[in-house]
Coordinates of C-alpha atoms in Angstrom, one line a residue:
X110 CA 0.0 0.0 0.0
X111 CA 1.5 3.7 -0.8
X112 CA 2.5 6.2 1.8
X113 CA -0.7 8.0 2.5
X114 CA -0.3 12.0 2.2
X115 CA 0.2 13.6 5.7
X116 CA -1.7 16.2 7.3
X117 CA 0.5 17.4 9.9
X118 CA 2.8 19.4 7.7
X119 CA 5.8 20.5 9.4
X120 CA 4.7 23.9 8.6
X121 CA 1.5 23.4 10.7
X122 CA 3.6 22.0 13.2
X123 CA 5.5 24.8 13.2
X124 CA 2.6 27.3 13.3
X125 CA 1.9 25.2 16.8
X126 CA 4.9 25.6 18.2
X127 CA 4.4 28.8 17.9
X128 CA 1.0 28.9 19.7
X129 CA 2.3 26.5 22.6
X130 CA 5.2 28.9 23.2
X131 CA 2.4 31.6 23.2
X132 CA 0.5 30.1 26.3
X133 CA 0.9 29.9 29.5
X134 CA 2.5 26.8 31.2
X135 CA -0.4 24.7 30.4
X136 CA -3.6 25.5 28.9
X137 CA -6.5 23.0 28.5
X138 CA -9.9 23.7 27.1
X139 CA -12.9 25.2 29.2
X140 CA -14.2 21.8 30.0
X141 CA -16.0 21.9 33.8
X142 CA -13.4 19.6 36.4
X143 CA -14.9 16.3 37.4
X144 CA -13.8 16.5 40.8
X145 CA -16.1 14.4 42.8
X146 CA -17.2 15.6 46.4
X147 CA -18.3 12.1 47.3
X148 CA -15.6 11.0 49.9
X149 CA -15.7 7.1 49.7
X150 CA -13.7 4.9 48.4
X151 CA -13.9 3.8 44.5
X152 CA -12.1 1.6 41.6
X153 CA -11.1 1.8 38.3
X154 CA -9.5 -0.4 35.8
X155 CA -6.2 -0.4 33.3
X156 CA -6.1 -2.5 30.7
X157 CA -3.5 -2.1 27.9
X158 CA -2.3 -3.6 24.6
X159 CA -5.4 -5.1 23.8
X160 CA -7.3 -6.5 21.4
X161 CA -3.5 -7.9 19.9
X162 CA -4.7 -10.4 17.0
X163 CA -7.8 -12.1 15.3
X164 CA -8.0 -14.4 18.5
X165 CA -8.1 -11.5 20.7
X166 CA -9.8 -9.3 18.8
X167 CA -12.6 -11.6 18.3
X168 CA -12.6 -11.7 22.5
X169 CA -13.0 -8.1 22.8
X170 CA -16.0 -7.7 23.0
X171 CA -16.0 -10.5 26.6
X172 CA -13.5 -8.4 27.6
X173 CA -15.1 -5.4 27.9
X174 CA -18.6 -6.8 28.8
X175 CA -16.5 -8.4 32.0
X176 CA -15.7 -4.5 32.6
X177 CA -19.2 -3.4 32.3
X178 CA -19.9 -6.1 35.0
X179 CA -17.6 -4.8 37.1
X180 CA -20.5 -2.6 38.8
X181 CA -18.1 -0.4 40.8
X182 CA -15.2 1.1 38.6
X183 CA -15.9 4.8 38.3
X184 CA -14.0 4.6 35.1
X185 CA -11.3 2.4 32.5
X186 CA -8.3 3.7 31.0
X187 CA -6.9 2.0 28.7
X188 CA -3.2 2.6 28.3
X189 CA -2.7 2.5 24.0
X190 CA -2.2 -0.6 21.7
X191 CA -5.8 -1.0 20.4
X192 CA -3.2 -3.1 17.7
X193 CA -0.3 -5.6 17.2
X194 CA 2.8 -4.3 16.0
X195 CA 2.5 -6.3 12.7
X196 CA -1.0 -5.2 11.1
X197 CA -2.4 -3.0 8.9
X198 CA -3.5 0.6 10.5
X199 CA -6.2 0.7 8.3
X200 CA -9.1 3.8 9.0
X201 CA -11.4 0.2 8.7
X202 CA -9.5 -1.1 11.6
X203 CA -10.0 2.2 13.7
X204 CA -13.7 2.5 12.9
X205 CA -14.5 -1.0 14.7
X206 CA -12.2 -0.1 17.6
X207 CA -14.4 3.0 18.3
X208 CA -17.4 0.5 17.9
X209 CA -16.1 -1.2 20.1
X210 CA -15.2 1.2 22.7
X211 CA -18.8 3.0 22.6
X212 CA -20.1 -0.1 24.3
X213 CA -18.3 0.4 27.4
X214 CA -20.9 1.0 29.7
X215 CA -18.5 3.3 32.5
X216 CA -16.4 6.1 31.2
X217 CA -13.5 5.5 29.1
X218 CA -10.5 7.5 29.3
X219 CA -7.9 6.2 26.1
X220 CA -4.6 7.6 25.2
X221 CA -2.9 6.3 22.0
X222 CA -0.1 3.7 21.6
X223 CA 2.8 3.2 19.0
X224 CA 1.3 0.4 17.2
X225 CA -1.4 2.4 16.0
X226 CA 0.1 5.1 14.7
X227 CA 3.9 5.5 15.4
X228 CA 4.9 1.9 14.2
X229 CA 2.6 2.5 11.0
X230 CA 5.4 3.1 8.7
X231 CA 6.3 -0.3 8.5
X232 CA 5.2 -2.2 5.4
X233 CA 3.2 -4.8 7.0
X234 CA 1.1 -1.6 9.0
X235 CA 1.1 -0.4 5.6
X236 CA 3.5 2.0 5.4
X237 CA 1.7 5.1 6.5
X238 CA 2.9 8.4 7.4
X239 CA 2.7 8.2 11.3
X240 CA 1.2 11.7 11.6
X241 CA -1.3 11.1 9.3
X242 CA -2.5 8.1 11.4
X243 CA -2.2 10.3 14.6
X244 CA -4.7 12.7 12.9
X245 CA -7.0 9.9 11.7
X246 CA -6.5 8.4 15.7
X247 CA -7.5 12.1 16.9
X248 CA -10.5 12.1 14.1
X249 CA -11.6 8.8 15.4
X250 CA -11.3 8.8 19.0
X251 CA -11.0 12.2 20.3
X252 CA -14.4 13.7 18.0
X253 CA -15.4 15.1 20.9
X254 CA -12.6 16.5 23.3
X255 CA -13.3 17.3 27.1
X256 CA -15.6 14.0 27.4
X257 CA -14.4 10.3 27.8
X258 CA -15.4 7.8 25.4
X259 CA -18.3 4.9 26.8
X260 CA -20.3 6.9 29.4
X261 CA -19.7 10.6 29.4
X262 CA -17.2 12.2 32.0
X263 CA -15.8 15.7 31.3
X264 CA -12.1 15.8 31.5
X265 CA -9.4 18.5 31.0
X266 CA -8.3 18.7 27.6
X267 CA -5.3 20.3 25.5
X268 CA -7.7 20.1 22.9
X269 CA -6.5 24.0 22.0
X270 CA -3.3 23.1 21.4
X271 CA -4.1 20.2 19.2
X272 CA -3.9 17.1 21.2
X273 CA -7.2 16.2 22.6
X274 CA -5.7 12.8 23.9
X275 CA -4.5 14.7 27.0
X276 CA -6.4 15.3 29.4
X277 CA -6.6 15.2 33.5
X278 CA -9.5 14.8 35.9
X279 CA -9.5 14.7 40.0
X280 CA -11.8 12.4 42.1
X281 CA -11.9 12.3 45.9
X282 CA -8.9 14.5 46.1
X283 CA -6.6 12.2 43.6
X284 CA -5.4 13.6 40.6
X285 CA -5.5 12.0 37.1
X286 CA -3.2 13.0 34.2
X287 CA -3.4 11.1 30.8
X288 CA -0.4 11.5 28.9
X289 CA 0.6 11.0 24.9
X290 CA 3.8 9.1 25.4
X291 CA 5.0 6.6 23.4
X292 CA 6.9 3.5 23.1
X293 CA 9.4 3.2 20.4
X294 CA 11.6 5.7 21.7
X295 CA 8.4 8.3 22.0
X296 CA 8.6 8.5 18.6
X297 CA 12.2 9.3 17.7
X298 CA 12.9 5.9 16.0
X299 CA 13.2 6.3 11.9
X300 CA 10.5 5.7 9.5
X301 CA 12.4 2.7 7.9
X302 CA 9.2 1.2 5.9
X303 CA 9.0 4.9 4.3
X304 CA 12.8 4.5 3.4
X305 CA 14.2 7.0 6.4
X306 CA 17.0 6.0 7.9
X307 CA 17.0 8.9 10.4
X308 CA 14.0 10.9 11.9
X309 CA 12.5 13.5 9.6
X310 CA 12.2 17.2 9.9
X311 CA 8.3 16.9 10.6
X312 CA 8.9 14.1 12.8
X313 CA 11.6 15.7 15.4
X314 CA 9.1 18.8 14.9
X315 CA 6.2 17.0 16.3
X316 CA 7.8 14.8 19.0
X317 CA 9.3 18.1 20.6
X318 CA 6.2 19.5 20.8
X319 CA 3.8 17.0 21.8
X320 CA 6.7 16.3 24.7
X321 CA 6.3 20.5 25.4
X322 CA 3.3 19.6 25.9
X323 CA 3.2 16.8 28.2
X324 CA 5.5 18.1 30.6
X325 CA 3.0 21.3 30.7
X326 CA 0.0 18.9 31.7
X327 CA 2.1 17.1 34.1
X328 CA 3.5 20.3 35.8
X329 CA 0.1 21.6 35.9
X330 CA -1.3 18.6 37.5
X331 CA 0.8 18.8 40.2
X332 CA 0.3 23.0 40.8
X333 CA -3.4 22.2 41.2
X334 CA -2.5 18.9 43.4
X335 CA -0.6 20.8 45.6
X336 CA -3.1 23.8 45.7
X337 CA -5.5 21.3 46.6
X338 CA -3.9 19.7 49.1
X339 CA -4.1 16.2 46.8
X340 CA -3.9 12.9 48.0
X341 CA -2.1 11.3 45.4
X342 CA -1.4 12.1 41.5
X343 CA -1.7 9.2 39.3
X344 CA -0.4 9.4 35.5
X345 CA -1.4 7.0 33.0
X346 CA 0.7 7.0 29.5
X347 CA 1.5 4.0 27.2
X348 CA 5.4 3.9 27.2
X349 CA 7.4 1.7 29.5
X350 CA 10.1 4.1 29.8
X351 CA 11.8 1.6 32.3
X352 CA 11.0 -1.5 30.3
X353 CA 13.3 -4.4 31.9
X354 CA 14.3 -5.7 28.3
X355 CA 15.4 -2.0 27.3
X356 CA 17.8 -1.8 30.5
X357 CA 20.8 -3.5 28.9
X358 CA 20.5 -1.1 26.0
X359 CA 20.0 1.7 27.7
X360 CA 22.9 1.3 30.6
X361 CA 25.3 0.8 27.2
X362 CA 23.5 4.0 25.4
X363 CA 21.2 6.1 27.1
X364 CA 20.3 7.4 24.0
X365 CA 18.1 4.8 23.0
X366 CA 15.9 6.1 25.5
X367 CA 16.6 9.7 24.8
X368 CA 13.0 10.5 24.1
X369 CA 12.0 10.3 27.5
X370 CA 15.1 12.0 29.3
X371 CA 12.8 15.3 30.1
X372 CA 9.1 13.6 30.5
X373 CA 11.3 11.5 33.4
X374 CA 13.5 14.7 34.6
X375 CA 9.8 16.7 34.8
X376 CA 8.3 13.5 36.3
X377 CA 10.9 12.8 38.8
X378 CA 11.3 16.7 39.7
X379 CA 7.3 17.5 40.4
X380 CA 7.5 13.9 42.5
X381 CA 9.9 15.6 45.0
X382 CA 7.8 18.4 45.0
X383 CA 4.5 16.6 46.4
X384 CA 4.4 15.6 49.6
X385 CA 2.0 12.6 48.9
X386 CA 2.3 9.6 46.8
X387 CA 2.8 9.5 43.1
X388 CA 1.9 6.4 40.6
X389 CA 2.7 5.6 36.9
X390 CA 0.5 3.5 34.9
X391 CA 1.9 2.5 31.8
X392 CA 1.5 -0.2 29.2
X393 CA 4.1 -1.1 26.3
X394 CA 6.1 -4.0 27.6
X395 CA 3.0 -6.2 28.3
X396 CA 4.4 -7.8 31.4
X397 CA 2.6 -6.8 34.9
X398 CA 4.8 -4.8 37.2
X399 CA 5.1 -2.9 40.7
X400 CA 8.1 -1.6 41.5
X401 CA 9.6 1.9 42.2
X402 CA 12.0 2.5 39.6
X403 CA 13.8 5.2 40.8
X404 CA 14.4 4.7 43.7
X405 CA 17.8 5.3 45.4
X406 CA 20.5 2.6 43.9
X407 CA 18.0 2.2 40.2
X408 CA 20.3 1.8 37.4
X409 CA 17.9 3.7 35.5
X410 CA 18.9 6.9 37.6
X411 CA 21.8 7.1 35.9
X412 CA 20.5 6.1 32.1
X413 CA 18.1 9.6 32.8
X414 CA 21.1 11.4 34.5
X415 CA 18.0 11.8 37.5
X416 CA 18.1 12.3 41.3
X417 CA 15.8 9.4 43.3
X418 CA 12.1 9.6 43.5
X419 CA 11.4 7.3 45.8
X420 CA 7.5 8.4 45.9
X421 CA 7.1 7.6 42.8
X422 CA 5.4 3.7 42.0
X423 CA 5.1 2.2 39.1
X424 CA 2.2 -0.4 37.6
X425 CA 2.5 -1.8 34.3
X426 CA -0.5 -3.7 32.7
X427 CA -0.6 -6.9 31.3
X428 CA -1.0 -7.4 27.2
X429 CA -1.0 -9.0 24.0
X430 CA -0.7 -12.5 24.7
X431 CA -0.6 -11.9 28.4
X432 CA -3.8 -10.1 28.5
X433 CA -6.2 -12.4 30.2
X434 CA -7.0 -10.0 32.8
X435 CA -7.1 -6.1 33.9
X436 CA -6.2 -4.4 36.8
X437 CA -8.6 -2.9 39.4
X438 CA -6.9 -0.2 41.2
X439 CA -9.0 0.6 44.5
X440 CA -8.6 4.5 46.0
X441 CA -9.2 4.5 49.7
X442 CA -11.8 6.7 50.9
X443 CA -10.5 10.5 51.5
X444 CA -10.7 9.9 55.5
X445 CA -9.0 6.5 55.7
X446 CA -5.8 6.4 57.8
X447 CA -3.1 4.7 57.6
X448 CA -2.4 2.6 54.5
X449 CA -1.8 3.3 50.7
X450 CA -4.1 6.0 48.9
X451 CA -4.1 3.2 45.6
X452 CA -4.1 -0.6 46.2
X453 CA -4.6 -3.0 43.0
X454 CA -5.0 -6.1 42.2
X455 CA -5.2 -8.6 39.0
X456 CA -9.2 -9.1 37.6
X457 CA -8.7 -12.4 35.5
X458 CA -11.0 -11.8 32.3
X459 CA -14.2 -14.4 32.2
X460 CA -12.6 -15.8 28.9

């Protein structure tokens, strides 16, 4: 299939650079906050690199009517990889993803992965250009910015700046930030099914900015935590920017992970700042995990050239073929003592 023509020119990528360097630190559309006053307890649920294949795609729809049953979740997020990394992005493909995702029966909050638009150079994706899939993702998914997908929750959106896909929300005094950051060295890797053998102009152009951009909404997330005396900020993005089977690599070249130096040193700085815990939820490497990766004596400390963060926890999800099962995060009521804010455990799917 021929490269598709691209939307996101570099000079409109340029024109919003421009307009991101023109607001303030972090500007969202006028979407009202869903902070809840309600001060119990409540769930929600991850999930992540999933449907991956015709066997899994065909479960889908099992998968998410086990999350409907799940009565209590406020809300899922799912992490990005509505795709394998070896089929065809097609618009087709997209349109019965959203199908599918409209008959989630709680709110769905969904921030992109690589395979469906980064990877999508590759000649078995179909050798698209990637920012021409983001736009279709963004046409697709995010129609209507400053509301979930499934049942309607409004949600913060940088929807002005031209990536509706972030967006943040606060329940029962815990702060949620999605965040458009991806595997595949966020982006940064070359478009070898186009014929690049280095990143392009537009590329560099729009993985500096959508990064501009992600460190505003996480820097803002934790202003208005701390204003508000938070519990807890949780952030929910698809790359595993300390992916176990990267660490070799990365301790021999910390340039392989070079797209992720400033989202960690923003992450890592803004975590010292708040006096309350911080979690990561992130996808990518399809293995579940909870650890702290920075904290005092990681290796990864000194592949991001960062200081420790030892408030800062990490969860991965399960996926692809390790997808049998999502994880239900539980948020302790806002007077509990004592304890973690976030507890979680494994859901095995019904099938």
């Amino acid at each position: 299939m021929p490269s598709k023509i691209v939307k996101t020119t570099t000079a409109a990528l340029t024109l919003a650079l421009g307009l991101l360097a023109s607001q303030p630190a972090f500007a969202q559309t006028a979407q009202a906050d869903s902070t809840s006053n309600d001060n119990q307890a409540f769930t929600f649920a991850a999930i992540g690199d999933i449907p991956y294949g015709a066997a899994e795609i065909a479960k889908f729809p099992s998968r998410i009517q086990d999350l409907n049953a799940d009565k209590d979740l406020a809300f899922v997020a799912h992490v990005g990889d509505i795709k394998n990394g070896s089929s065809v992005c097609s618009d087709e493909y997209f349109s019965s993803i959203r199908a599918q995702f409209d008959t989630f029966t709680h709110p769905l909050v969904y921030t992109p992965g690589d395979n469906e638009w980064v990877d999508c150079h590759r000649t078995n994706n179909g050798a698209y250009n990637p920012l021409e899939r983001l736009d279709k993702l963004r046409e697709v998914f995010f129609n209507q910015p400053g509301k979930t997908l499934g049942a309607t929750m409004p949600v913060k959106s940088q929807e002005n700046l031209g990536l509706p896909e972030d967006v943040s929300f606060t329940r029962n005094r815990v702060a949620f930030s999605v965040l458009n950051v991806q595997g595949s060295n966020n982006s940064l890797l070359p478009w070898t099914g186009l014929g690049k053998t280095a990143p392009t102009p537009e590329q560099l152009a729009e993985v500096d900015y959508r990064t501009d951009a992600v460190i505003a909404q996480i820097r803002q997330t934790f202003a208005d935590a701390r204003r508000s005396n938070d519990r807890a900020v949780v952030l929910l993005q698809q790359a595993d920017m300390f992916d176990p089977s990267l660490l070799e690599a990365a301790t021999a070249n910390p340039d392989t992970v070079s797209g992720f130096r400033r989202i960690v040193q923003a992450i890592v700085e803004e975590t010292n700042r708040f006096d309350a815990p911080v979690y990561l939820v992130n996808g990518d490497s399809h293995v579940f995990a909870e650890n702290q990766p920075l904290a005092a004596g990681s290796p990864w400390l000194g592949i991001y050239g960062s200081p420790a963060a030892d408030n800062l926890q990490r969860i991965t999800v399960d996926g692809a073929n390790n997808a049998v099962d999502y994880v239900r995060f539980t948020v302790a009521g806002n007077g509990a003592t004592g304890g973690d804010v976030l507890s979680w455990e494994k859901v095995p799917f019904s099938q």
